[in-house]
PDB file of C-alpha atoms in Angstrom:
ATOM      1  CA  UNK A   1      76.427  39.581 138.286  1.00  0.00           C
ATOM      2  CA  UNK A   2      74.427  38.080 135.344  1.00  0.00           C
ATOM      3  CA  UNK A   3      71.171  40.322 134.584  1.00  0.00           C
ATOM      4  CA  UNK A   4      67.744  38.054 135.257  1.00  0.00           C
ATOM      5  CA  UNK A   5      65.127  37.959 132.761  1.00  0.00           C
ATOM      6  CA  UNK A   6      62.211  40.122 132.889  1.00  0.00           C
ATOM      7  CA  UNK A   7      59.705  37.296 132.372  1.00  0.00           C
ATOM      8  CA  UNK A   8      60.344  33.230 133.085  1.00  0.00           C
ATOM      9  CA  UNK A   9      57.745  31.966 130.381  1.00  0.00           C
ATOM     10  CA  UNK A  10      55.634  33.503 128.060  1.00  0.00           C
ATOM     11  CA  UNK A  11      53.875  36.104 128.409  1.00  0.00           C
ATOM     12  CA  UNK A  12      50.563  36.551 126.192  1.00  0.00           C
ATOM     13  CA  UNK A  13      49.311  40.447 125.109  1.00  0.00           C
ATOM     14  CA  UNK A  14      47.328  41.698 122.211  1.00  0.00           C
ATOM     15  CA  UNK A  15      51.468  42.190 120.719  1.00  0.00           C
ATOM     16  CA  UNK A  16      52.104  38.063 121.224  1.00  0.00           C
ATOM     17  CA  UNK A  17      53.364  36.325 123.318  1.00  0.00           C
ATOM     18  CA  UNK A  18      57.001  37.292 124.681  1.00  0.00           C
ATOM     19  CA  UNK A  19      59.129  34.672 126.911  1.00  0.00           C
ATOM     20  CA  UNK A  20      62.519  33.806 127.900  1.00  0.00           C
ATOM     21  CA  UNK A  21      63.729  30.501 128.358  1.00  0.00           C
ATOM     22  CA  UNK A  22      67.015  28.087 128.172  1.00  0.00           C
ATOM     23  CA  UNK A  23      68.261  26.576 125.675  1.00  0.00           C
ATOM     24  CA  UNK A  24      68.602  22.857 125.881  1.00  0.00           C
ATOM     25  CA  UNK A  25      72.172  22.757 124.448  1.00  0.00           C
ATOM     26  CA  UNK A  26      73.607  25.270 126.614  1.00  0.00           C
ATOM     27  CA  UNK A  27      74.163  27.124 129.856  1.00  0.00           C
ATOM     28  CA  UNK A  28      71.987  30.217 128.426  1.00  0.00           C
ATOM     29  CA  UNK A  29      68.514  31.577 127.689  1.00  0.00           C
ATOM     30  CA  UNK A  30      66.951  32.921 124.828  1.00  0.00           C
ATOM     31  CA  UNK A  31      64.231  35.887 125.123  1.00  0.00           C
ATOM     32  CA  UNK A  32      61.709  36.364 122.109  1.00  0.00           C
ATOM     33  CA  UNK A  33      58.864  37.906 121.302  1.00  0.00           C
ATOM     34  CA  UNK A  34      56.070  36.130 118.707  1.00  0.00           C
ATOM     35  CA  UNK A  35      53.609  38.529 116.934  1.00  0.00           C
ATOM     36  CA  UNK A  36      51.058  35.480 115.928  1.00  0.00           C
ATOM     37  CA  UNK A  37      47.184  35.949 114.981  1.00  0.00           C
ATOM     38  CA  UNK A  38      46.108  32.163 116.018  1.00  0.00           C
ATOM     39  CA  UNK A  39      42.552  32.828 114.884  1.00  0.00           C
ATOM     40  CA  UNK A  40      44.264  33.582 111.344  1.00  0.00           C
ATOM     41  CA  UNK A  41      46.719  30.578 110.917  1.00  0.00           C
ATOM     42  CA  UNK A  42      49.065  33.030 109.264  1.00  0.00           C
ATOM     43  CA  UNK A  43      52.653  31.559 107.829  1.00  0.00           C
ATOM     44  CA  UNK A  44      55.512  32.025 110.393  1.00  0.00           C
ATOM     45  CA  UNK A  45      58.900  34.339 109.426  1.00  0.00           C
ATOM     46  CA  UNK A  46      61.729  34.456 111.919  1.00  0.00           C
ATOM     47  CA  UNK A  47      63.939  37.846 111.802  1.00  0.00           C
ATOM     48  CA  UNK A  48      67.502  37.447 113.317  1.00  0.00           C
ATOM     49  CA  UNK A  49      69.369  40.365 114.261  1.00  0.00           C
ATOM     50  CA  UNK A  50      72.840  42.520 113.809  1.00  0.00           C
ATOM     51  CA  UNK A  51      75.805  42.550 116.284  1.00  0.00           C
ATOM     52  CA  UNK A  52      74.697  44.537 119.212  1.00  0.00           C
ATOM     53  CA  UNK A  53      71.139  44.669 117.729  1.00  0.00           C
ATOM     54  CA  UNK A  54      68.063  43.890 119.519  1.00  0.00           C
ATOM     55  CA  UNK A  55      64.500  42.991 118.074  1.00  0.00           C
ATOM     56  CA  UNK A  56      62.648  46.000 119.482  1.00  0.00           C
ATOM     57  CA  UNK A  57      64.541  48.860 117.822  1.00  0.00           C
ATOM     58  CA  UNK A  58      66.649  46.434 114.731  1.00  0.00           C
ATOM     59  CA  UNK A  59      63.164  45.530 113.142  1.00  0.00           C
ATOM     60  CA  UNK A  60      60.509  48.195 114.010  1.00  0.00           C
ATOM     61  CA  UNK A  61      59.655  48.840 110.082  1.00  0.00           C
ATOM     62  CA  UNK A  62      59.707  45.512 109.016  1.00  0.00           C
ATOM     63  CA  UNK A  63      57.168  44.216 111.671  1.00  0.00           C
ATOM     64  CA  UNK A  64      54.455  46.946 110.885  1.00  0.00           C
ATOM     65  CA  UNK A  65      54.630  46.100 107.490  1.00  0.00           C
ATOM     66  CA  UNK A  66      54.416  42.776 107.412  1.00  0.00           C
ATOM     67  CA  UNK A  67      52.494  41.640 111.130  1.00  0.00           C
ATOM     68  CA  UNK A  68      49.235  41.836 109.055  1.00  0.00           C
ATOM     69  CA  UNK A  69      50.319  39.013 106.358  1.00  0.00           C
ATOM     70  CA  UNK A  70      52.561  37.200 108.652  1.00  0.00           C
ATOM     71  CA  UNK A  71      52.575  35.701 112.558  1.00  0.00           C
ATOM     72  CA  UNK A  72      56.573  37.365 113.138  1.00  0.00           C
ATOM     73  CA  UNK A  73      59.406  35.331 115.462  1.00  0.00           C
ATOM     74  CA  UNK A  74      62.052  38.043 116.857  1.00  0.00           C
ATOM     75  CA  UNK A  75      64.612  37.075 119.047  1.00  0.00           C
ATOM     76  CA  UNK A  76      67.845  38.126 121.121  1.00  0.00           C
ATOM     77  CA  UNK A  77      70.810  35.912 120.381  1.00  0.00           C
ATOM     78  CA  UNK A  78      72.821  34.695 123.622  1.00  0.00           C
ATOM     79  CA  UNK A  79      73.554  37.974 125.876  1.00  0.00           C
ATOM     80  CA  UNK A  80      72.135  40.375 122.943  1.00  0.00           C
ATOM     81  CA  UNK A  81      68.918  42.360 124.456  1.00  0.00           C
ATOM     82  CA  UNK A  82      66.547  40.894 126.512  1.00  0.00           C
ATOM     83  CA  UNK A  83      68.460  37.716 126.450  1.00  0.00           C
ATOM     84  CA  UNK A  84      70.605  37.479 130.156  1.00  0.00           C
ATOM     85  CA  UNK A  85      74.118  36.758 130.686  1.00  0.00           C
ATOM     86  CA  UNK A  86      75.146  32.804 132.056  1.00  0.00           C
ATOM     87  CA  UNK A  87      77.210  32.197 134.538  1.00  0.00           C
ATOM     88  CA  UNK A  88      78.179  29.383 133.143  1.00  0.00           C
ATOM     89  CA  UNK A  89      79.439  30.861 129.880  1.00  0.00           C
ATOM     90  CA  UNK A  90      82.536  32.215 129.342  1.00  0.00           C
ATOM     91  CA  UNK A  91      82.266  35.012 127.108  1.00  0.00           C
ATOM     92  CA  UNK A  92      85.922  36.590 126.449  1.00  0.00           C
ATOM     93  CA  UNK A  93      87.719  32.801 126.266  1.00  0.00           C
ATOM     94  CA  UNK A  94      85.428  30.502 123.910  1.00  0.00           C
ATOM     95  CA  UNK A  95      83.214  32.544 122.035  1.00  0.00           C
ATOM     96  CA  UNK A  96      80.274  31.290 119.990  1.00  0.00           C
ATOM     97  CA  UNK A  97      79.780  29.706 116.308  1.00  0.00           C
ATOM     98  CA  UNK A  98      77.491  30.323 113.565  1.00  0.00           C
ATOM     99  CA  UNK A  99      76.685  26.611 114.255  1.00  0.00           C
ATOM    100  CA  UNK A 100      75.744  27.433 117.829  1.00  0.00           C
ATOM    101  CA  UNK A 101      73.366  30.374 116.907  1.00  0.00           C
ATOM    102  CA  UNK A 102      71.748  28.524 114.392  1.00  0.00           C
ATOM    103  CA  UNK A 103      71.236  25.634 116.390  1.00  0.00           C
ATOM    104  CA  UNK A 104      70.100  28.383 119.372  1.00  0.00           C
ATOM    105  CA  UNK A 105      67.196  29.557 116.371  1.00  0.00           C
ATOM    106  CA  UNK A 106      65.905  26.235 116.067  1.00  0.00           C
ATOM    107  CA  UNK A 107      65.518  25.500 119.691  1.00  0.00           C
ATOM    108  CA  UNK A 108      63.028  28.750 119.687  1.00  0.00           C
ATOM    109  CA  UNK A 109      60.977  26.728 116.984  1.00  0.00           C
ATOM    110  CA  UNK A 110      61.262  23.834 119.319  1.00  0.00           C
ATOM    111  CA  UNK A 111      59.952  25.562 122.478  1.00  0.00           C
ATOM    112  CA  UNK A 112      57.227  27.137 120.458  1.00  0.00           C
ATOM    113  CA  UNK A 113      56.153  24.280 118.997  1.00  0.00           C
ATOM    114  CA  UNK A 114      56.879  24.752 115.400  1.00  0.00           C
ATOM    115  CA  UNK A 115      58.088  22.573 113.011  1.00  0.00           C
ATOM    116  CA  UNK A 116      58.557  24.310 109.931  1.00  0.00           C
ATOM    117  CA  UNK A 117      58.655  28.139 109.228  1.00  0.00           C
ATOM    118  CA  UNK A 118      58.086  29.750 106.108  1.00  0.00           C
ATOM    119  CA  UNK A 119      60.791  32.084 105.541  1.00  0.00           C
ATOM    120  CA  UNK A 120      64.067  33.180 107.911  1.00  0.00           C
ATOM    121  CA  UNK A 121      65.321  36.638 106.913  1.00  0.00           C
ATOM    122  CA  UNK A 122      68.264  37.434 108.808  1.00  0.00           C
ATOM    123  CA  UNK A 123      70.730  40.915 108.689  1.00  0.00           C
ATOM    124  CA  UNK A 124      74.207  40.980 109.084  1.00  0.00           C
ATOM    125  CA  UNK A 125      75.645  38.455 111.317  1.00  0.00           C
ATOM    126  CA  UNK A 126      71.431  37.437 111.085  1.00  0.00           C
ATOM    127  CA  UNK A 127      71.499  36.491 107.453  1.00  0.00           C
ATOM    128  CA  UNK A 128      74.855  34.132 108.309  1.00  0.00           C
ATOM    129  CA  UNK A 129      72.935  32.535 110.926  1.00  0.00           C
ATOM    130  CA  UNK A 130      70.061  32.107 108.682  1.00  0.00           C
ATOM    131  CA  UNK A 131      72.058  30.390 105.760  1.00  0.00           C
ATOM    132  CA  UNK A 132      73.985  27.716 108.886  1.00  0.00           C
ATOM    133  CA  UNK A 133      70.667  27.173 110.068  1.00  0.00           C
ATOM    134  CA  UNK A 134      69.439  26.591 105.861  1.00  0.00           C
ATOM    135  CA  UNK A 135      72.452  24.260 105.674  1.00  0.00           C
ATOM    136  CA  UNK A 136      72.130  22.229 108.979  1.00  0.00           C
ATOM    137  CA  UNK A 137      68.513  22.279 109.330  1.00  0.00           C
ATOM    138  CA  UNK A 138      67.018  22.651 105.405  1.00  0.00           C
ATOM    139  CA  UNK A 139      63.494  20.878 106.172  1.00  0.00           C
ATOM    140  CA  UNK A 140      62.570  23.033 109.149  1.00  0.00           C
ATOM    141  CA  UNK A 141      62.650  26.519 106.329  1.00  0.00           C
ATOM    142  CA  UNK A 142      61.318  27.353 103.476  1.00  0.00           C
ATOM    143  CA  UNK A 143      62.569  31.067 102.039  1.00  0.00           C
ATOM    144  CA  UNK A 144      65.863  32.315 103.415  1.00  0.00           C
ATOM    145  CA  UNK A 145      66.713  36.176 102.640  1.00  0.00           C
ATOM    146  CA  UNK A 146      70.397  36.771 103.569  1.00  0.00           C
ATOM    147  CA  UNK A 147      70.646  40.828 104.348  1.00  0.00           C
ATOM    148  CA  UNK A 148      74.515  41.647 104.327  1.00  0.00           C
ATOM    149  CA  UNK A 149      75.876  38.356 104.908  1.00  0.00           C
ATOM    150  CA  UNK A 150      79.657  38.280 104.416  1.00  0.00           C
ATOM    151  CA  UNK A 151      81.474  34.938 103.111  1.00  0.00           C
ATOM    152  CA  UNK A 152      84.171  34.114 105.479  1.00  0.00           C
ATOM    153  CA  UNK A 153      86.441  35.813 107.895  1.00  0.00           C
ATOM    154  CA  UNK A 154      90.083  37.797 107.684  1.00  0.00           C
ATOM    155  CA  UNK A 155      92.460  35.151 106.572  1.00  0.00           C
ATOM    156  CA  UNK A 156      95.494  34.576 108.627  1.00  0.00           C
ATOM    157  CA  UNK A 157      97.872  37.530 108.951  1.00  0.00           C
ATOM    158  CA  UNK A 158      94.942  39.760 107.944  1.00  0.00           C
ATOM    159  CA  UNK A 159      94.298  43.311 109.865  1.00  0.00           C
ATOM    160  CA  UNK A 160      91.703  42.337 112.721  1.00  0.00           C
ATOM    161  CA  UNK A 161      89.467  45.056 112.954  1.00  0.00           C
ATOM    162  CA  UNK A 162      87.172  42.738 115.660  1.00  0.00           C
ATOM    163  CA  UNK A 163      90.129  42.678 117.867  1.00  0.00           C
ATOM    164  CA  UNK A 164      90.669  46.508 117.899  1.00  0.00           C
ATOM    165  CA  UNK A 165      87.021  47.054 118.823  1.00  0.00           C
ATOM    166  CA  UNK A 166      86.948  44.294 121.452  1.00  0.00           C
ATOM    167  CA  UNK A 167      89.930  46.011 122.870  1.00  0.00           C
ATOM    168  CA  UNK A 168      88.179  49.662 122.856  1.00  0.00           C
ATOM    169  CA  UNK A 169      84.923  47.447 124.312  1.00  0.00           C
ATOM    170  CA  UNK A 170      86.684  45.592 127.440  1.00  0.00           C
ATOM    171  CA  UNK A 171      89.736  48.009 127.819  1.00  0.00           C
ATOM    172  CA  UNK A 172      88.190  51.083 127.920  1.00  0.00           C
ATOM    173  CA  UNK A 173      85.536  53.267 130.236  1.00  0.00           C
ATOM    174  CA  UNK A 174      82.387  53.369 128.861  1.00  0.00           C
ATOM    175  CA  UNK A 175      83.483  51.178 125.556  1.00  0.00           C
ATOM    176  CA  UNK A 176      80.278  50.204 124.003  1.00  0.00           C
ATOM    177  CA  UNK A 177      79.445  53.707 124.054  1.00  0.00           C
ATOM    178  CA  UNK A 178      82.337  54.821 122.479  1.00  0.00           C
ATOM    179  CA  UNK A 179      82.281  52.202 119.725  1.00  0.00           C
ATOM    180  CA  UNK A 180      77.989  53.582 119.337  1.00  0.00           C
ATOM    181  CA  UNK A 181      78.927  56.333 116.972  1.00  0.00           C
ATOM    182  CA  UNK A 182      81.319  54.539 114.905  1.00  0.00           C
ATOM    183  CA  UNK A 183      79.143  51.555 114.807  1.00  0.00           C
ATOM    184  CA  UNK A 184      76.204  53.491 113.305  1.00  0.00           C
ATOM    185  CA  UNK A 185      78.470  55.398 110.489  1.00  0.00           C
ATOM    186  CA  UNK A 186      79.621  52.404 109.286  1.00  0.00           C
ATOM    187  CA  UNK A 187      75.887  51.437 109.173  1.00  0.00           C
ATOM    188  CA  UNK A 188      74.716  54.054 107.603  1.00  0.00           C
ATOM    189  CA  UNK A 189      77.972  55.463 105.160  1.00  0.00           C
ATOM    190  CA  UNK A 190      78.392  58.307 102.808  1.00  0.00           C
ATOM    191  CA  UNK A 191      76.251  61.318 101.856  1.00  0.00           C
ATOM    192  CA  UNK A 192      72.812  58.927 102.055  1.00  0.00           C
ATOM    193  CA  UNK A 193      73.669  57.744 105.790  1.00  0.00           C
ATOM    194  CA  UNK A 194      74.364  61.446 106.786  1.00  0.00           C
ATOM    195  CA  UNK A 195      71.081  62.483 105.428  1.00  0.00           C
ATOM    196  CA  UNK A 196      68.883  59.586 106.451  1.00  0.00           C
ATOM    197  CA  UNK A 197      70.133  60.085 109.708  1.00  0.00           C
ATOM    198  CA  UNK A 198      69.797  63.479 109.445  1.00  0.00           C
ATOM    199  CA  UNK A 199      66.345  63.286 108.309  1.00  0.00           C
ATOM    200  CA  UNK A 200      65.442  60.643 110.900  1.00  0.00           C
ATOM    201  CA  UNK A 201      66.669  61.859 114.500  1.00  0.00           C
ATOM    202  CA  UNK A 202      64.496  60.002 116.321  1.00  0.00           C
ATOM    203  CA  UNK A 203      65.943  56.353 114.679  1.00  0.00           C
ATOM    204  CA  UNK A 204      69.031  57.546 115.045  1.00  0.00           C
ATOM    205  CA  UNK A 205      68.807  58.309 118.430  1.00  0.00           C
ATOM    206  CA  UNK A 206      66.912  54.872 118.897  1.00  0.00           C
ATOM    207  CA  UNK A 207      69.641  53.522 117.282  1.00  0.00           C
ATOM    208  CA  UNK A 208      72.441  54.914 119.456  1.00  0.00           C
ATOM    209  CA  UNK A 209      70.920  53.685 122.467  1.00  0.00           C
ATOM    210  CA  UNK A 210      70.725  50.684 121.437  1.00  0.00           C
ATOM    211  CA  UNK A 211      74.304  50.147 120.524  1.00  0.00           C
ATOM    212  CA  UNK A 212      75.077  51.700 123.941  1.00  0.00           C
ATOM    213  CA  UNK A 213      73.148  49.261 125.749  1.00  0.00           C
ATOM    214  CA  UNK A 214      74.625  46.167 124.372  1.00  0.00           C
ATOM    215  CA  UNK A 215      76.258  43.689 126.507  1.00  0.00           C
ATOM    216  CA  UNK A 216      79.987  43.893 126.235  1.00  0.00           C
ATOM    217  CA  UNK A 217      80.115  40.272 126.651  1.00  0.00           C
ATOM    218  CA  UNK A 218      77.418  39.263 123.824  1.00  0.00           C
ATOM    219  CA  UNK A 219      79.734  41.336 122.133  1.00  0.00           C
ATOM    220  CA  UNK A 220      82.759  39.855 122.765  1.00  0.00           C
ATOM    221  CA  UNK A 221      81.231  36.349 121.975  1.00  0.00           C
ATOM    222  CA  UNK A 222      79.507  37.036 118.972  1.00  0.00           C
ATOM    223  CA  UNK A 223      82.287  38.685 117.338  1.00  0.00           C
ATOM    224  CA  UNK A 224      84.358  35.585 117.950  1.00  0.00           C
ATOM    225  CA  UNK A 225      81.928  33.768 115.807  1.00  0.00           C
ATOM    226  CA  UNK A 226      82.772  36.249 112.780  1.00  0.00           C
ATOM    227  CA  UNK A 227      86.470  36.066 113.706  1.00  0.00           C
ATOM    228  CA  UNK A 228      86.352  32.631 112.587  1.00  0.00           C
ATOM    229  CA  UNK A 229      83.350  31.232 109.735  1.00  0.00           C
ATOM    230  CA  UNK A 230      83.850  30.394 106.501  1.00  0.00           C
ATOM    231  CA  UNK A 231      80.215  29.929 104.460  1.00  0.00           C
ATOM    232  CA  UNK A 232      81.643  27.926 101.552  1.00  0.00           C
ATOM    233  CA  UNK A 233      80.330  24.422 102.882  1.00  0.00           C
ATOM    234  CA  UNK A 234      76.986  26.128 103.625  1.00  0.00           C
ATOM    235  CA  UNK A 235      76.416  27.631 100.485  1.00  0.00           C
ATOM    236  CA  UNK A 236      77.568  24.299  98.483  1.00  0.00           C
ATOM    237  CA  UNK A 237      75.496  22.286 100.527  1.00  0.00           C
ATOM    238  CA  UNK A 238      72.793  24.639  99.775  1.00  0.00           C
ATOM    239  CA  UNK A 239      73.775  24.466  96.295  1.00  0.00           C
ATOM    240  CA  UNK A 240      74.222  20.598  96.102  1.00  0.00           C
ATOM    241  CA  UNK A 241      70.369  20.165  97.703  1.00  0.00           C
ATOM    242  CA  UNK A 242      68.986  22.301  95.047  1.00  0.00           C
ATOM    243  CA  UNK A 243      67.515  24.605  97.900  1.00  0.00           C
ATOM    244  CA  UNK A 244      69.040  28.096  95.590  1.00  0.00           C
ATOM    245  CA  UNK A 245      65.985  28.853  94.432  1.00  0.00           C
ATOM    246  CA  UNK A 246      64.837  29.336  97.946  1.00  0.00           C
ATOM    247  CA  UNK A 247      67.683  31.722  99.222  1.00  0.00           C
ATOM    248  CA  UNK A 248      67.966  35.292  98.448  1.00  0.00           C
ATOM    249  CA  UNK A 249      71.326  37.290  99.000  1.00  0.00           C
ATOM    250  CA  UNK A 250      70.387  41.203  99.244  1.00  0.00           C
ATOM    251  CA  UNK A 251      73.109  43.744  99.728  1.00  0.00           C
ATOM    252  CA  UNK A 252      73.630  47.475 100.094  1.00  0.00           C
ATOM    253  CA  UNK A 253      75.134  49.321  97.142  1.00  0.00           C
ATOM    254  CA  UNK A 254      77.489  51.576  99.838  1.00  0.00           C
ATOM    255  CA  UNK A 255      78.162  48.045 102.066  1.00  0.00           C
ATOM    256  CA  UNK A 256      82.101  48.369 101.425  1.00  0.00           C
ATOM    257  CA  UNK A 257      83.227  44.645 100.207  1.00  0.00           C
ATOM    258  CA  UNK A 258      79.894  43.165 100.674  1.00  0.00           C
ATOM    259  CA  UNK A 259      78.620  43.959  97.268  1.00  0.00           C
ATOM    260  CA  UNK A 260      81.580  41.865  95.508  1.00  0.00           C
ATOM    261  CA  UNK A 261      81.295  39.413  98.557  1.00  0.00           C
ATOM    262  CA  UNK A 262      77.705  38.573  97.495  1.00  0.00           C
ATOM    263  CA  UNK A 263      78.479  38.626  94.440  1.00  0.00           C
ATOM    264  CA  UNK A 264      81.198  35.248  95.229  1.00  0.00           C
ATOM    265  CA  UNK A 265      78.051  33.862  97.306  1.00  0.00           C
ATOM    266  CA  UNK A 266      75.790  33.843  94.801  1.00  0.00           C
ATOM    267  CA  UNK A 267      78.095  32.282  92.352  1.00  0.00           C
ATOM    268  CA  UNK A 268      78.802  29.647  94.767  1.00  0.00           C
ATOM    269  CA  UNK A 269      75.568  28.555  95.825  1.00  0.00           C
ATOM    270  CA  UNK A 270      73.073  29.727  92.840  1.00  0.00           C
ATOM    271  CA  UNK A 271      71.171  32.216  94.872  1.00  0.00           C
ATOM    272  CA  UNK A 272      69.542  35.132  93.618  1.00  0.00           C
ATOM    273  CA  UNK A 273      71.099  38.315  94.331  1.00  0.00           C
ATOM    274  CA  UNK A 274      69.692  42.130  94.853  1.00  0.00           C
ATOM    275  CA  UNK A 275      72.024  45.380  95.185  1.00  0.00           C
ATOM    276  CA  UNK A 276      69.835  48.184  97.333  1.00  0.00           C
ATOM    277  CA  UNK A 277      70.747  51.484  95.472  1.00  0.00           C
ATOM    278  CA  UNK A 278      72.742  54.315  97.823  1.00  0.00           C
ATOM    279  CA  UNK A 279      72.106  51.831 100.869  1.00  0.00           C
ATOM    280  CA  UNK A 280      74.444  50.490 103.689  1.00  0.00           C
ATOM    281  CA  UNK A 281      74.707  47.939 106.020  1.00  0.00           C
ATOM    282  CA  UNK A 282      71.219  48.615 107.855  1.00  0.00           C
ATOM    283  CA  UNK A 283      69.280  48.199 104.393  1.00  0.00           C
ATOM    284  CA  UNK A 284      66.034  47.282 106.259  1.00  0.00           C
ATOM    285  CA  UNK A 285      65.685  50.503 107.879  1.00  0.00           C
ATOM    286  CA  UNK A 286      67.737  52.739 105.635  1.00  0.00           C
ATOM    287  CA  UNK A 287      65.852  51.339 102.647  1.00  0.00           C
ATOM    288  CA  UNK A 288      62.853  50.142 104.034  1.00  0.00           C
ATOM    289  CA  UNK A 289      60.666  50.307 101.288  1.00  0.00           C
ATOM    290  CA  UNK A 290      62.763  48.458  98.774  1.00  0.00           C
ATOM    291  CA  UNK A 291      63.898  46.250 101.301  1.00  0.00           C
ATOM    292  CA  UNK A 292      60.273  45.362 102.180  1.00  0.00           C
ATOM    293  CA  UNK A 293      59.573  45.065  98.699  1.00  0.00           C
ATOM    294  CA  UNK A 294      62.246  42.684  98.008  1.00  0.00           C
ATOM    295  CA  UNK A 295      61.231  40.540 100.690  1.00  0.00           C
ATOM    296  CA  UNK A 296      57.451  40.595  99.963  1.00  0.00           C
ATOM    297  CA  UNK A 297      57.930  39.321  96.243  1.00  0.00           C
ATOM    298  CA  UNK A 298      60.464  37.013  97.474  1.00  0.00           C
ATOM    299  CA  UNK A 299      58.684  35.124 100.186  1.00  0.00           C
ATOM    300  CA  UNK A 300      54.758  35.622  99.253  1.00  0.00           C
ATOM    301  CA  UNK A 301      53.315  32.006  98.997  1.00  0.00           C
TER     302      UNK A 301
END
């Protein structure tokens, strides 16, 4: 049976206001949670999350830095977190599009009541969301910082390694927790993952949990978006606008392909580009001072 929200509408604290509502495109709804200061008038930032991420433990450094300078949009994407399964969705047949989730990101600023943000920093399947929703909705954004973004997916006749971990997720007892593990060490690879981790228990254990807890079948639909994107058009329309000076690719030095990926992305669409020394795929909490850093200098007004 599909899980309920916690909360129907929004509910205001001295941490925001958090809600969950339904999209007006689709059978599905959409939980966030909107650090603002109203009193202060502070510019808006929207953070979009990794596969089988959610905004409480994914962004947890990033917020206390910048909540002070910032009023801070996190979210769940369809069947991620806090956001509930549909029963009108089918999650192991269609699948969802980077189209879709960016589309989902602007209905937030929609039922919020915002027309224009100041900056969209996404991670992972995040910072491809955040360059679709640059592309298809360009006047509604002003910075866009792309965190481990990849270009397109496996060509044809390529090795599938989605399908194998869908398979371990859906076919097997306990799958999501079996996939937790090997999940975070390809977050966090090499000597510097071990020790961060190491040096970190706590996050890691955080971390775990996290990955444990994901919905199988946000899983299953999410990864079906990154079985089948290609960023080209985005990145040339971003290109052909002359929004490049408002996107910035960052990458982690230890990120397998991405570096050399990024590298094709930013030669495609004239964005800048930053490598994060000695850091994987989780550069915002692995690296969180040079990530923040980047960021800050980036998007300061």
């Amino acid at each position: 049976m599909p899980s309920k929200p916690r909360n129907l509408g929004p509910v205001v604290s001295s941490e925001g206001k958090f809600g969950v509502f339904t999209l007006p495109h689709a059978p599905a709804k959409i939980a966030y949670h909107f650090y603002e200061t109203p009193e202060r008038d502070l510019p808006v930032i929207m953070l979009s999350n990794a596969l089988c991420a959610n905004f409480k433990a994914l962004w947890k450094e990033f917020v206390e830095h910048f909540r002070d300078s910032y009023s801070i949009i996190v979210y769940d994407q369809r069947f991620h977190g806090e956001s509930p399964l549909s029963k009108g969705y089918d999650y192991y047949g269609k699948g969802l599009t980077f189209e879709e989730l960016a589309d989902d990101a602007a209905a937030i600023l929609d039922h919020l009541g915002i027309a224009r943000i100041h900056a969209f920093i996404g991670l992972s399947m995040g910072a491809t969301t955040a360059l679709v929703f640059k592309a298809r909705h360009s006047a509604r954004v002003g910075k866009i910082v792309a965190a481990a973004s990849g270009l397109k997916s496996a060509p044809p006749g390529a090795e599938d390694v989605f399908e194998a971990r869908i398979k371990v997720a859906t076919g097997e007892p306990d799958g999501m927790a079996k996939l937790a593990p090997m999940t975070l060490e390809r977050w966090f690879p090499g000597e510097p993952g071990r020790r961060f981790l190491d040096m970190h228990p706590g996050r890691k254990d955080e971390l775990l949990a996290m990955l444990r807890d994901a919905h199988v079948e946000g899983f299953v639909a999410c990864i079906r978006a990154l079985q089948n994107f290609d960023l080209t058009g985005s990145l040339e329309s971003i290109k052909e606008r002359e929004d490049s000076k408002d996107v910035l690719l960052v990458v982690g030095e230890m990120d397998g392909a991405l570096p050399e990926v990024n590298k094709s992305m930013a030669k495609i669409s004239d964005a800048s580009l930053a490598i994060i020394p000695e850091s994987g795929h989780i550069m915002n909490v692995q690296k969180a001072g040079e990530f923040n850093a980047l960021v800050d200098k980036f998007i300061t007004p």
